Short mmCIF file of C-alpha atoms and ligand atoms in Angstrom, two decimals:
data_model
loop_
_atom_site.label_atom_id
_atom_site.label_comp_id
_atom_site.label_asym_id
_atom_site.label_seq_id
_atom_site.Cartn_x
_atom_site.Cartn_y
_atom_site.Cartn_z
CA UNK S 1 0.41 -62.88 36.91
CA UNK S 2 0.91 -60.49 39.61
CA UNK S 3 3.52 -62.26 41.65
CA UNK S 4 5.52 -61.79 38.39
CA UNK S 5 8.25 -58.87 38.81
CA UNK S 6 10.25 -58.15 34.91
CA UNK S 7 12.48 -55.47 34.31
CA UNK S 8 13.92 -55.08 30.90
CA UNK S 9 17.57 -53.74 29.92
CA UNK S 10 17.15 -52.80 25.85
CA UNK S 11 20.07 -52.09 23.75
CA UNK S 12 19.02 -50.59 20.55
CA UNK S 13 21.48 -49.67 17.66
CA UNK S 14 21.58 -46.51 16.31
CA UNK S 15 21.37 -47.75 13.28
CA UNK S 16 20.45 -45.04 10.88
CA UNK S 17 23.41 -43.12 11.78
CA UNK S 18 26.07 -42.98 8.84
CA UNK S 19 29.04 -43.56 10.89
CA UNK S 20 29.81 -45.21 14.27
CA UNK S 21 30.03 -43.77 17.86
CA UNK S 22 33.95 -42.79 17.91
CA UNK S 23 35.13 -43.39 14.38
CA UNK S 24 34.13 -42.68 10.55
CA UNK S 25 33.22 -46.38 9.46
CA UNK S 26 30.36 -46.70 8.05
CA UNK S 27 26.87 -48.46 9.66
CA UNK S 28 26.44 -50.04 6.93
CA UNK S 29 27.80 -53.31 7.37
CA UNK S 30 24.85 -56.27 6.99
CA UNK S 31 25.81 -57.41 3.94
CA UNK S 32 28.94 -56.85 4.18
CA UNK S 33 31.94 -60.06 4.40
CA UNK S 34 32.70 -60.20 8.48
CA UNK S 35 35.67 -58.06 9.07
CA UNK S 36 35.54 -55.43 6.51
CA UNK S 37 33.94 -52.15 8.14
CA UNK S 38 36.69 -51.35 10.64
CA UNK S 39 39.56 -49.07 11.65
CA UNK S 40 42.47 -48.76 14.00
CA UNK S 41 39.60 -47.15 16.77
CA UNK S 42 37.09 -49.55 16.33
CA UNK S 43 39.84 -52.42 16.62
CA UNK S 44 41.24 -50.39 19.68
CA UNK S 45 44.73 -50.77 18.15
CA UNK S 46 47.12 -48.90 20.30
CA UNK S 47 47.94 -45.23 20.01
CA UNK S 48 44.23 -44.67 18.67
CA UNK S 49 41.60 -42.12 19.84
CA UNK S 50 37.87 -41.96 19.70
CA UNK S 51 36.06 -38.75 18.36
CA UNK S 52 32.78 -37.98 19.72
CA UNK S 53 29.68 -38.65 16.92
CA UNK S 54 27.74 -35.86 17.47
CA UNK S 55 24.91 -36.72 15.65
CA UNK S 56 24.64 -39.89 18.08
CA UNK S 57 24.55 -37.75 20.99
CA UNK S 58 21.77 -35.96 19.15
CA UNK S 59 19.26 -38.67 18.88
CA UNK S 60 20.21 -39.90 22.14
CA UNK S 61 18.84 -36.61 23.33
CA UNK S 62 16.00 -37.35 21.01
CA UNK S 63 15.21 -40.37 22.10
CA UNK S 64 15.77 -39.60 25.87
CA UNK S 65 13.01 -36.80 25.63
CA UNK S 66 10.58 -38.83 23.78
CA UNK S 67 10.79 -40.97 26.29
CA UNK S 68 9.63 -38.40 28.31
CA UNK S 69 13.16 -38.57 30.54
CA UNK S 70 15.14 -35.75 32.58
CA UNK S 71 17.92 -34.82 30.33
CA UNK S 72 21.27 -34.29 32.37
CA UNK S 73 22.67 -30.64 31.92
CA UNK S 74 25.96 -32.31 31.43
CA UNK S 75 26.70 -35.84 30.17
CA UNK S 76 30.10 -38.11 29.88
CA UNK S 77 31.46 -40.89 28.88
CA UNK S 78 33.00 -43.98 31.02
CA UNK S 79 35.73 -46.80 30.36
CA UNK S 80 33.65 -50.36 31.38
CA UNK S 81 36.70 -52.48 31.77
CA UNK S 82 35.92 -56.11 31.04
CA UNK S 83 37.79 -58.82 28.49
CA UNK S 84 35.84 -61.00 25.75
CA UNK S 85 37.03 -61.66 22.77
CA UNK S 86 34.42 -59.16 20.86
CA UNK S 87 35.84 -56.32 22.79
CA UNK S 88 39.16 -55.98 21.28
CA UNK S 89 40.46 -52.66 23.34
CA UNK S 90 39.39 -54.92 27.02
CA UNK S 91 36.79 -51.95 27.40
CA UNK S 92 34.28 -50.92 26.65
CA UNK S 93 33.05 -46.88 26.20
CA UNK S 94 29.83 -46.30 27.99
CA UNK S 95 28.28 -43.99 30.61
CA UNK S 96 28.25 -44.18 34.50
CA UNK S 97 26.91 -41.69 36.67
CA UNK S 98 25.41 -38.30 34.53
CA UNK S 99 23.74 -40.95 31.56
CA UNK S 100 22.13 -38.79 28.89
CA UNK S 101 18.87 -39.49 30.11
CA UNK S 102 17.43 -40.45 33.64
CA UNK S 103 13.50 -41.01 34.87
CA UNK S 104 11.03 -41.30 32.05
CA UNK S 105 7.95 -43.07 31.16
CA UNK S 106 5.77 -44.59 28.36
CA UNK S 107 2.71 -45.99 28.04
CA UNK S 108 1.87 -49.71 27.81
CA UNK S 109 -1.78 -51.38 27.34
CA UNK S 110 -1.79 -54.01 30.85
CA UNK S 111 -2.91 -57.21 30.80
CA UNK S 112 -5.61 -56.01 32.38
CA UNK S 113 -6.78 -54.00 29.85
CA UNK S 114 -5.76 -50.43 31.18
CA UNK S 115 -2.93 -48.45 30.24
CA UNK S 116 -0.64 -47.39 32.44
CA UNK S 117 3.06 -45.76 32.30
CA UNK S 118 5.92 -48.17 32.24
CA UNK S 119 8.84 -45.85 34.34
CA UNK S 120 12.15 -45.72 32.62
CA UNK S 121 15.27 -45.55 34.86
CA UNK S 122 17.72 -44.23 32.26
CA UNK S 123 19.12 -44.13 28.55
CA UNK S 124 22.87 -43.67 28.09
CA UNK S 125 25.15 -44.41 25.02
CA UNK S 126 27.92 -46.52 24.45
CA UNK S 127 29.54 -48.62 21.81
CA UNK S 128 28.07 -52.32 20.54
CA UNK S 129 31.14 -54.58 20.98
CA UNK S 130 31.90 -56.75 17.89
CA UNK S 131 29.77 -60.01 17.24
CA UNK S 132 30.54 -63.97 18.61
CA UNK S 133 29.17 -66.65 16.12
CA UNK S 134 29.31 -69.98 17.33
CA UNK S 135 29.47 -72.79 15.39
CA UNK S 136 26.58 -74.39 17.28
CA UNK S 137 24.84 -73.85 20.56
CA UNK S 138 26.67 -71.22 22.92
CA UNK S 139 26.79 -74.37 25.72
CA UNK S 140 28.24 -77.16 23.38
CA UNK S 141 30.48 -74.89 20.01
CA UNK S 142 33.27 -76.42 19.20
CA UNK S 143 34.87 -72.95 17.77
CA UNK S 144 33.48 -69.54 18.05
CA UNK S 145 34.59 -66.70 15.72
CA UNK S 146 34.23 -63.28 15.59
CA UNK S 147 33.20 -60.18 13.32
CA UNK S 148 34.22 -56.82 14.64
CA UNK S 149 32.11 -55.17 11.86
CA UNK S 150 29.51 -54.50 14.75
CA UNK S 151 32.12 -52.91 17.09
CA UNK S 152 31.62 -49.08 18.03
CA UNK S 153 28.34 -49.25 16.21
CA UNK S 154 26.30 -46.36 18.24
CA UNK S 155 23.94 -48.26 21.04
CA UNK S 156 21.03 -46.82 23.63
CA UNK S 157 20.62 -48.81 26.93
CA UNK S 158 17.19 -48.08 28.01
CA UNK S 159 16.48 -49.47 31.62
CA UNK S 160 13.23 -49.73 32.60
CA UNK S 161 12.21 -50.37 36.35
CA UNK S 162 10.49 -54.10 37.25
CA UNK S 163 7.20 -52.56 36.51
CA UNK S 164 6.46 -55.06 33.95
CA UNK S 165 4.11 -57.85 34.59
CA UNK S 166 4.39 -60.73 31.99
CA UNK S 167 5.38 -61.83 29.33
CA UNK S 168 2.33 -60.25 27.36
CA UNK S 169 3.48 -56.53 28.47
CA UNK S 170 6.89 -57.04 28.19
CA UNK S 171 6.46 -57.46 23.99
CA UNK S 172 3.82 -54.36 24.59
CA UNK S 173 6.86 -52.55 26.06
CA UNK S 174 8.92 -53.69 23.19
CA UNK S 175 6.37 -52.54 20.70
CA UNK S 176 5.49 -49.38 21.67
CA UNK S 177 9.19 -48.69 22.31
CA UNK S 178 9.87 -49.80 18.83
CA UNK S 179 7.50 -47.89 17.23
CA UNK S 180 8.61 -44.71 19.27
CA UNK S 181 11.87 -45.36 17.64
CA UNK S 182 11.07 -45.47 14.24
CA UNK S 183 9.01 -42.76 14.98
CA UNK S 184 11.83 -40.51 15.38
CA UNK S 185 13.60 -41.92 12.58
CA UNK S 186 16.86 -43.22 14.49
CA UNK S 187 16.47 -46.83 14.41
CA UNK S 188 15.60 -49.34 11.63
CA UNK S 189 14.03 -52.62 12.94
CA UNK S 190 14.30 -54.69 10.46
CA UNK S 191 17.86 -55.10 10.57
CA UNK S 192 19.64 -58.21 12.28
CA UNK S 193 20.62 -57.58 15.89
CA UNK S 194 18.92 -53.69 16.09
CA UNK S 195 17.57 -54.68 19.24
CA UNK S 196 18.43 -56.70 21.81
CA UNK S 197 16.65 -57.35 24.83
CA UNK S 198 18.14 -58.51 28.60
CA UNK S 199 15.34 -59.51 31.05
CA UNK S 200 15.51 -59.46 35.10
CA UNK S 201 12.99 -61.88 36.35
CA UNK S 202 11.73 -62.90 39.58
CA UNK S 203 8.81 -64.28 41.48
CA UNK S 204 7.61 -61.98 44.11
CA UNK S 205 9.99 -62.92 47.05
CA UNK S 206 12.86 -64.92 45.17
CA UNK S 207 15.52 -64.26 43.72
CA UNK S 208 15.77 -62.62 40.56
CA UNK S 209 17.59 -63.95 37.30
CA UNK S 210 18.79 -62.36 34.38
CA UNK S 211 18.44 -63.67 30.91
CA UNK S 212 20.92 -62.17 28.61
CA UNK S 213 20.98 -61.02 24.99
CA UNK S 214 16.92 -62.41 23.89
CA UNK S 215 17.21 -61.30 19.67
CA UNK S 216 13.55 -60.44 18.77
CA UNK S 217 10.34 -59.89 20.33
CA UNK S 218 8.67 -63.44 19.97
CA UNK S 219 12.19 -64.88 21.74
CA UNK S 220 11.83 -62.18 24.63
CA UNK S 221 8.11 -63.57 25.08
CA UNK S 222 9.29 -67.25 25.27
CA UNK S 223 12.68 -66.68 27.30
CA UNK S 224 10.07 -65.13 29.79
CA UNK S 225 7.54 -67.21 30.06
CA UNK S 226 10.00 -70.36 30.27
CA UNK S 227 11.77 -68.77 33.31
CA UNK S 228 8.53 -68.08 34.81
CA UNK S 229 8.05 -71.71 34.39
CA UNK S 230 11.33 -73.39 35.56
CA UNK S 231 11.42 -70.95 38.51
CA UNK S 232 7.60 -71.67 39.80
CA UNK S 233 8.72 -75.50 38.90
CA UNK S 234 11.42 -74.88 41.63
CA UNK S 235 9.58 -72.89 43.80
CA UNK S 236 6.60 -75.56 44.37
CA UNK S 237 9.33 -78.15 44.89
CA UNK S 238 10.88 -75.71 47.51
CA UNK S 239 14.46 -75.25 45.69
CA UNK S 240 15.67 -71.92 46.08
CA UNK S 241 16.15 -69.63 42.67
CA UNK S 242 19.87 -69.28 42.01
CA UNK S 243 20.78 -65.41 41.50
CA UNK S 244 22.66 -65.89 37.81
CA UNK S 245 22.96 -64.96 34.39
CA UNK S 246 20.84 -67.00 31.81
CA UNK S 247 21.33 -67.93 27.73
CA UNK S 248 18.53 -68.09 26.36
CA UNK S 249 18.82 -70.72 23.78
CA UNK S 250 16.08 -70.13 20.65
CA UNK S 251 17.12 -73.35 18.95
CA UNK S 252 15.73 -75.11 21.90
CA UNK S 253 13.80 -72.29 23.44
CA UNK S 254 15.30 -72.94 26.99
CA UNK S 255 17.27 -70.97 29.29
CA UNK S 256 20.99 -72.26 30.34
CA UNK S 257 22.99 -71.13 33.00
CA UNK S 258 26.18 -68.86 31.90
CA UNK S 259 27.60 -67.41 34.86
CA UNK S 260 26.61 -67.11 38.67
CA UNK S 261 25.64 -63.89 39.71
CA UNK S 262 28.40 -64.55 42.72
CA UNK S 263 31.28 -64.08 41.14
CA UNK S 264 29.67 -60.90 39.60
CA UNK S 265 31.97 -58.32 37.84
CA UNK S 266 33.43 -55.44 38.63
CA UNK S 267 34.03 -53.16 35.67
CA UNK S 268 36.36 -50.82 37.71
CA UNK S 269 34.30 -47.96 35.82
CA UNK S 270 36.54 -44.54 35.26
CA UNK S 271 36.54 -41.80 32.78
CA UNK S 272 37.36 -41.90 29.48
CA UNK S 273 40.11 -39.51 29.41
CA UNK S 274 40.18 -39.39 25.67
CA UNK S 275 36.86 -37.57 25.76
CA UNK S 276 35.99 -34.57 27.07
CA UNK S 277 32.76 -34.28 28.93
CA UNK S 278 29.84 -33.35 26.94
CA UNK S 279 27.65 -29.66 28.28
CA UNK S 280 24.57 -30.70 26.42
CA UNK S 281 21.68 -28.99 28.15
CA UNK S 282 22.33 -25.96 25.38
CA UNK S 283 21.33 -28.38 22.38
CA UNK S 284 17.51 -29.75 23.99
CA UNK S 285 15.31 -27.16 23.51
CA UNK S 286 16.11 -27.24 19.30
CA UNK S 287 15.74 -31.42 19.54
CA UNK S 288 12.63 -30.57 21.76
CA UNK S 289 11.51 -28.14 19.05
CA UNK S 290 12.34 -30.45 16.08
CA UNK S 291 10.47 -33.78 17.82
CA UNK S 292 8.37 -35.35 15.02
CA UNK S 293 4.87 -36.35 16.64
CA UNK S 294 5.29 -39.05 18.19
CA UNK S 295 2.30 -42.45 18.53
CA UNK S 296 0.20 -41.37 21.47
CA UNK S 297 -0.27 -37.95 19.98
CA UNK S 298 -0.99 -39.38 16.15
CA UNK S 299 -3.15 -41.54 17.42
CA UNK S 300 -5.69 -38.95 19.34
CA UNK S 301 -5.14 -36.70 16.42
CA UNK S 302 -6.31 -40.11 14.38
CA UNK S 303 -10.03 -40.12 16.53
CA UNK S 304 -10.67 -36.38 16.09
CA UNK S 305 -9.37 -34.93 12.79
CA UNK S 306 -10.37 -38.39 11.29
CA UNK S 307 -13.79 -39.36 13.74
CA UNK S 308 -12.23 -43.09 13.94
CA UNK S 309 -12.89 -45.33 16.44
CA UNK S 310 -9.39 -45.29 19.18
CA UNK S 311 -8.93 -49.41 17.80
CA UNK S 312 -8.80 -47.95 14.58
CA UNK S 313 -6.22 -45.19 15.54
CA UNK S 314 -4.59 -47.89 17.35
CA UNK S 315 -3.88 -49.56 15.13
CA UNK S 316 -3.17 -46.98 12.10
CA UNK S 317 -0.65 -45.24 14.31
CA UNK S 318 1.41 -48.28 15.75
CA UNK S 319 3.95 -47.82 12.89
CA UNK S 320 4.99 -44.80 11.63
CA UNK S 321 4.33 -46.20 7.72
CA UNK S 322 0.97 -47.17 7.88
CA UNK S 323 0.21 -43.87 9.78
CA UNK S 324 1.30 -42.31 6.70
CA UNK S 325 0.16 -44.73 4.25
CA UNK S 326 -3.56 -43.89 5.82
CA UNK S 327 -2.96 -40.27 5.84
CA UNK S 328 -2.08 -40.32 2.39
CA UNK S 329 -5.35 -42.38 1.29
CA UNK S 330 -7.95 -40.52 3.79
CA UNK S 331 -6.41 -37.36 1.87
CA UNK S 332 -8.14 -38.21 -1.22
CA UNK S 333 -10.81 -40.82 -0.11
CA UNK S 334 -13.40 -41.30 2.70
CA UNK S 335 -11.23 -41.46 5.51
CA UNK S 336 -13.63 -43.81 7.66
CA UNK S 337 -14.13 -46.02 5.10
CA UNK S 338 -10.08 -46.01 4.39
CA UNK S 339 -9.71 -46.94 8.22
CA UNK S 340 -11.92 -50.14 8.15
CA UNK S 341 -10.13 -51.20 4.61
CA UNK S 342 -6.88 -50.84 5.52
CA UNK S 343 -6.78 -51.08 9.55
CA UNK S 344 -9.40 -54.46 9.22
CA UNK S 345 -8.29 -56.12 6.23
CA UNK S 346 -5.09 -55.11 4.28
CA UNK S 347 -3.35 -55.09 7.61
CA UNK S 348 -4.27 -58.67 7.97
CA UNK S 349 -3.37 -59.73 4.66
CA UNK S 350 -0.16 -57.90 4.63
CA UNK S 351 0.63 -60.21 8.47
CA UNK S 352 -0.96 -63.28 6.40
CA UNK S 353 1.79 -62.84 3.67
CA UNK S 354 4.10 -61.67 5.93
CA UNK S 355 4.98 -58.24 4.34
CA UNK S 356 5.32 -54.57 5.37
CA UNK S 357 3.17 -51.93 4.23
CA UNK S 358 5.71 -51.05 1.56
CA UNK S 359 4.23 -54.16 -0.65
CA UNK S 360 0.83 -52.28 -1.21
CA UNK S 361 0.68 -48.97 -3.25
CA UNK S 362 -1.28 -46.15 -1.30
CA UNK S 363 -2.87 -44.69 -4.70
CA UNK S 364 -4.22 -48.45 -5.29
CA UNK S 365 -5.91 -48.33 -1.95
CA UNK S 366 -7.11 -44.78 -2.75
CA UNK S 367 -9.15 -46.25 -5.69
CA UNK S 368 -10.44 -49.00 -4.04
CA UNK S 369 -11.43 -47.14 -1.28
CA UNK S 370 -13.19 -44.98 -4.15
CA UNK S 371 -14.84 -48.01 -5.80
CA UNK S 372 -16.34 -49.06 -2.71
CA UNK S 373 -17.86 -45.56 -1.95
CA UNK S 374 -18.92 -45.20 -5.25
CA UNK S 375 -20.41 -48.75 -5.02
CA UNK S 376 -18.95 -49.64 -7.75
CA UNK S 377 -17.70 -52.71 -6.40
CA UNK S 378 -18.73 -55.04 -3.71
CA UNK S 379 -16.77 -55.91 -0.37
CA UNK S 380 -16.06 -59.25 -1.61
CA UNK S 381 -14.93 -58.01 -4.76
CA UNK S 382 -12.79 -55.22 -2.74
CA UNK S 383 -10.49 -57.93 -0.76
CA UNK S 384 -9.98 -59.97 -4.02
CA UNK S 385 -8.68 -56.89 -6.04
CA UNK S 386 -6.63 -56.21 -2.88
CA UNK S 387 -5.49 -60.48 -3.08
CA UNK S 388 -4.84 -60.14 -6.08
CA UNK S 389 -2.66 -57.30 -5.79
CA UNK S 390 -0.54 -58.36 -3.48
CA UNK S 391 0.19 -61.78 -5.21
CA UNK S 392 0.04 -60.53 -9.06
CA UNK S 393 0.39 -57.22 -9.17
CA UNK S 394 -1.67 -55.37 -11.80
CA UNK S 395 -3.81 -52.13 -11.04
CA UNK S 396 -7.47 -51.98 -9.18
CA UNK S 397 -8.73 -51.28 -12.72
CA UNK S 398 -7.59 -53.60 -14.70
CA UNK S 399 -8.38 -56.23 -11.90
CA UNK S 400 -12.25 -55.03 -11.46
CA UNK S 401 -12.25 -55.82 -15.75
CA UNK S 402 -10.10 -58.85 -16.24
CA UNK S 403 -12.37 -60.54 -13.25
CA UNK S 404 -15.19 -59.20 -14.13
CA UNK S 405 -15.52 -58.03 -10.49
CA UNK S 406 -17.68 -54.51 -11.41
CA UNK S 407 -21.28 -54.23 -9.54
CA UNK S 408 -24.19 -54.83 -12.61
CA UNK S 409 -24.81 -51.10 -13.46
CA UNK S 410 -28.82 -50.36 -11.84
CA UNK S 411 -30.05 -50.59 -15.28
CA UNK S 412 -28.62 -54.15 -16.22
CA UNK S 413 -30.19 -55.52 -12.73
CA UNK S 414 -33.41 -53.64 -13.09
CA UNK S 415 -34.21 -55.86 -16.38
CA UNK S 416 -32.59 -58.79 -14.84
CA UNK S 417 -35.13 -58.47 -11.98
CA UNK S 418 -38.02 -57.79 -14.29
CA UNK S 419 -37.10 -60.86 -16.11
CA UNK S 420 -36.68 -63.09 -13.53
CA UNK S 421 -39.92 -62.13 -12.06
CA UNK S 422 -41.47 -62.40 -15.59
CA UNK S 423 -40.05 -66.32 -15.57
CA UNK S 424 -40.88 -67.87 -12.24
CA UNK S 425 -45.08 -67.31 -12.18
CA UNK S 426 -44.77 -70.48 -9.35
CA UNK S 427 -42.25 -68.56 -7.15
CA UNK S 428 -44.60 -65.70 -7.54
CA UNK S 429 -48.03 -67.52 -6.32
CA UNK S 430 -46.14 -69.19 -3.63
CA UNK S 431 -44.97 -66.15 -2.10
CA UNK S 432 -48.14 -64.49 -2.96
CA UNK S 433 -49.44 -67.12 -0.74
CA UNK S 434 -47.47 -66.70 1.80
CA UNK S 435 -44.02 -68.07 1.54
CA UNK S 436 -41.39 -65.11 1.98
CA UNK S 437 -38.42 -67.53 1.17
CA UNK S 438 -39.69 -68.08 -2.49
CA UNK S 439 -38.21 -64.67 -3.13
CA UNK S 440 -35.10 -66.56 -2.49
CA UNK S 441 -35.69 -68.43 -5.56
CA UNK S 442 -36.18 -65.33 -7.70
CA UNK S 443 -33.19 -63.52 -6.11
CA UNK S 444 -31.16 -66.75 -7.40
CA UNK S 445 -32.36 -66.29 -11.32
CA UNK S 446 -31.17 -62.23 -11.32
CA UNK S 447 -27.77 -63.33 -9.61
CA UNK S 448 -27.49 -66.08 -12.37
CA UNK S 449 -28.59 -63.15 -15.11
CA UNK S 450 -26.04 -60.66 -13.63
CA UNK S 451 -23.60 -63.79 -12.78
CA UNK S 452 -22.83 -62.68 -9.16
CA UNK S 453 -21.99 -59.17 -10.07
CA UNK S 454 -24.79 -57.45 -8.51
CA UNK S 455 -25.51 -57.03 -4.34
CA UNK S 456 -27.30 -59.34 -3.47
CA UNK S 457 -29.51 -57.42 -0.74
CA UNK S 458 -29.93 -54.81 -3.21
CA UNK S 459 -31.50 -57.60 -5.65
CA UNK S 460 -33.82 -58.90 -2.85
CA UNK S 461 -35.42 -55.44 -2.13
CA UNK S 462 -35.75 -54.84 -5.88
CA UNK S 463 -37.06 -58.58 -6.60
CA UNK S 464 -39.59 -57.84 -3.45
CA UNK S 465 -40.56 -54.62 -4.71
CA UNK S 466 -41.07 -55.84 -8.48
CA UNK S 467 -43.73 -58.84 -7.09
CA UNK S 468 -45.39 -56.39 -4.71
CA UNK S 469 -46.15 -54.35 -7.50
CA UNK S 470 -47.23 -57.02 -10.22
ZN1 LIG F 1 36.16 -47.83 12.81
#
């Protein structure tokens, strides 16, 4: 797609901050009734005044330099005048010129199957305004209400430049970004509205359009790839692409119209006199110091402390919990072995069921990781216990008895091999004669003797070896 040109504005909610940007109500509002988690600032009552949270600032800075961005020696904060109804003070605080954070990069896999960096424009802060629910589609609601339990939550616009180049990258953008995030401990995903994504799109040449507010990664994917649609549709019919603002509607995965990009606004951007401006150059080099380490870097670690394969570390490292769930197990277990088992198949059962890592226990995959290496219990056996787990419950123990899914101990399958051998004379001449696949036949008895339990190459070397000698 490389007539395809996407740049993506991402706001992100600092979410696992304990208060909001300019006041002391708490973040913690998602199950709250709408309404209940505000205060004269965050309603912008008159006579009011917003305190700087410092700890926001702080993993702004955070995330600004783990984004690899320039952070400004001084930073302040700007009054975006606008009305809507979820903006109760008619502005909103943000950042102008001096944002926290200006000219970074991360790293994306391309469509084409390199990497390559992704350049980020800038990251400043401001305030989430308060929440609009209609009462159906945005286009056709009869009513819309509103929850201000949202409003002067902390939020990070990161701006990236149109380097994007479909729909694909964009969610690898999204992805990585996410997992940088939770990385550093300053955002939770998995709770509603923690990101939210606006898209500029345009086909190389035409006008660009900009779908607002896309909730989720799988909606920024489709919003995307319709637009690419409807404006090629127009292009090949030789109607010119209207420069405007888009809905993107995930009830009937379309894009609508909102607003022309003509009468476009101006926010009449000026201080916020209420704040003072912000010298934060003196506070990087601790943040810098204190940076956790961060996916890229885990994930190289991954190949050479561990000798996995860069898939493998891949995919361990993509989210900071399984990167710690396998560092836990290859602690106490084979660590290339713990890789493949939980990389190649828990990973996949865990998407199947759709669950988190959190739904497996890490000393359960420890001894089945053990059991395997031991040989104690076949790969087949391995992914049931690991089934079994995940729907019942119950330990690997307990599972390996109660299914009877132990490997035959040598000794049992020795005699069951001896037997068998004793019992099929026929099998015997046959392959005596000539025919390799009456083994096959004899391998079937000692399977039926051990029912299932032992390996079944191991059986066919020992059944081969058995006849040889006799
Ligand atoms: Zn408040």
């Amino acid at each position: 797609m490389e007539d395809v040109i996407i740049g993506l504005e991402i706001h992100v909610q600092l979410n696992r901050l304990q208060s909001k940007m300019f006041c002391g109500c708490s973040t913690a509002y998602h199950n709250s009734p709408p309404n209940s988690h505000t205060c004269p600032v965050c309603l912008g009552l008159p006579g009011s005044l917003p305190v700087i949270n410092r700890k926001a600032v702080e993993y702004g800075i955070k995330v600004g330099l783990a984004l690899n961005c320039r952070i400004e020696e001084e930073t302040l904060f700007y009054r975006k005048n606008y009305y809507y109804p979820d903006l109760p003070k008619g502005f909103q605080i943000s950042q102008y010129d001096f944002p926290l954070a200006t000219q970074g990069q991360i790293m994306i896999l391309g469509d084409d199957g390199i990497e390559r960096d992704i350049r980020i424009n800038r990251a400043h802060m401001e305030e989430d305004p308060g929440r609009l629910v209609h009462a159906g589609t945005i286009d056709r609601a009869k009513y819309t209400m509103v929850d201000y339990n949202r409003c002067g939550m902390a939020l990070l616009e990161i701006v990236t430049e149109p380097d994007l180049r479909s729909p694909k990258e964009a969610r690898a953008f999204l992805d990585k970004l996410k997992s940088i995030l939770e990385y550093l401990d300053v955002f939770d995903g998995s709770l509603e509205g923690a990101m939210r994504v606006d898209a500029n799109i345009s086909l190389k040449g035409g006008d660009r359009t900009e779908v607002k507010n896309i909730s989720g990664f799988k909606g920024v994917e489709k919003a995307l790839s319709y637009e690419i649609t409807r404006q090629r549709n127009l292009k090949r019919r030789n109607i010119k692409v209207v420069q405007e603002t888009r809905h993107f509607d995930e009830v009937r995965n379309i894009t609508v119209s909102i607003r022309s990009k003509v009468e476009a606004h101006d926010y009449r951007y000026f201080p916020e006199c209420d704040l003072a401006v912000m010298r934060i150059a003196p506070w990087v080099p601790a943040i810098r110091e204190a940076l956790p380490e961060l996916p890229d870097a885990k994930r190289q670690r991954f190949v050479s402390q561990y000798g996995l394969t860069d898939d493998h570390a891949k995919s361990l490292t993509s989210e900071i919990k399984v990167a710690n769930f396998y560092e836990f197990v290859a602690g106490q277990a084979s660590p290339k072995l713990a890789a493949v088992w939980i990389a190649d198949v828990l990973k996949g059962e865990l998407n199947y069921r759709d669950r988190g890592i959190d739904a497996f226990r890490a000393e359960h995959m420890v001894e089945i990781v053990d059991l395997l290496e031991k040989g104690r219990i076949t790969e087949d056996g391995a992914v049931a216990i690991i089934r079994e787990l995940l729907d019942k419950g119950g330990s690997p123990q307990e599972i390996v008895k109660s299914k009877g899914l132990g490997k035959a101990e040598d000794e049992t399958v020795r005699k069951a091999v001896k037997e068998a051998v004793a019992e099929s004379a026929a099998a015997v001449a046959d392959y005596k004669a000539g025919s390799e696949r009456a083994l096959n036949y004899i391998v079937g008895q000692v399977m039926k003797k051990t029912r299932g339990k032992a390996d079944a190459g191991e059986v066919h070397r020992l059944v081969k070896e058995e006849v040889d000698r006799a």
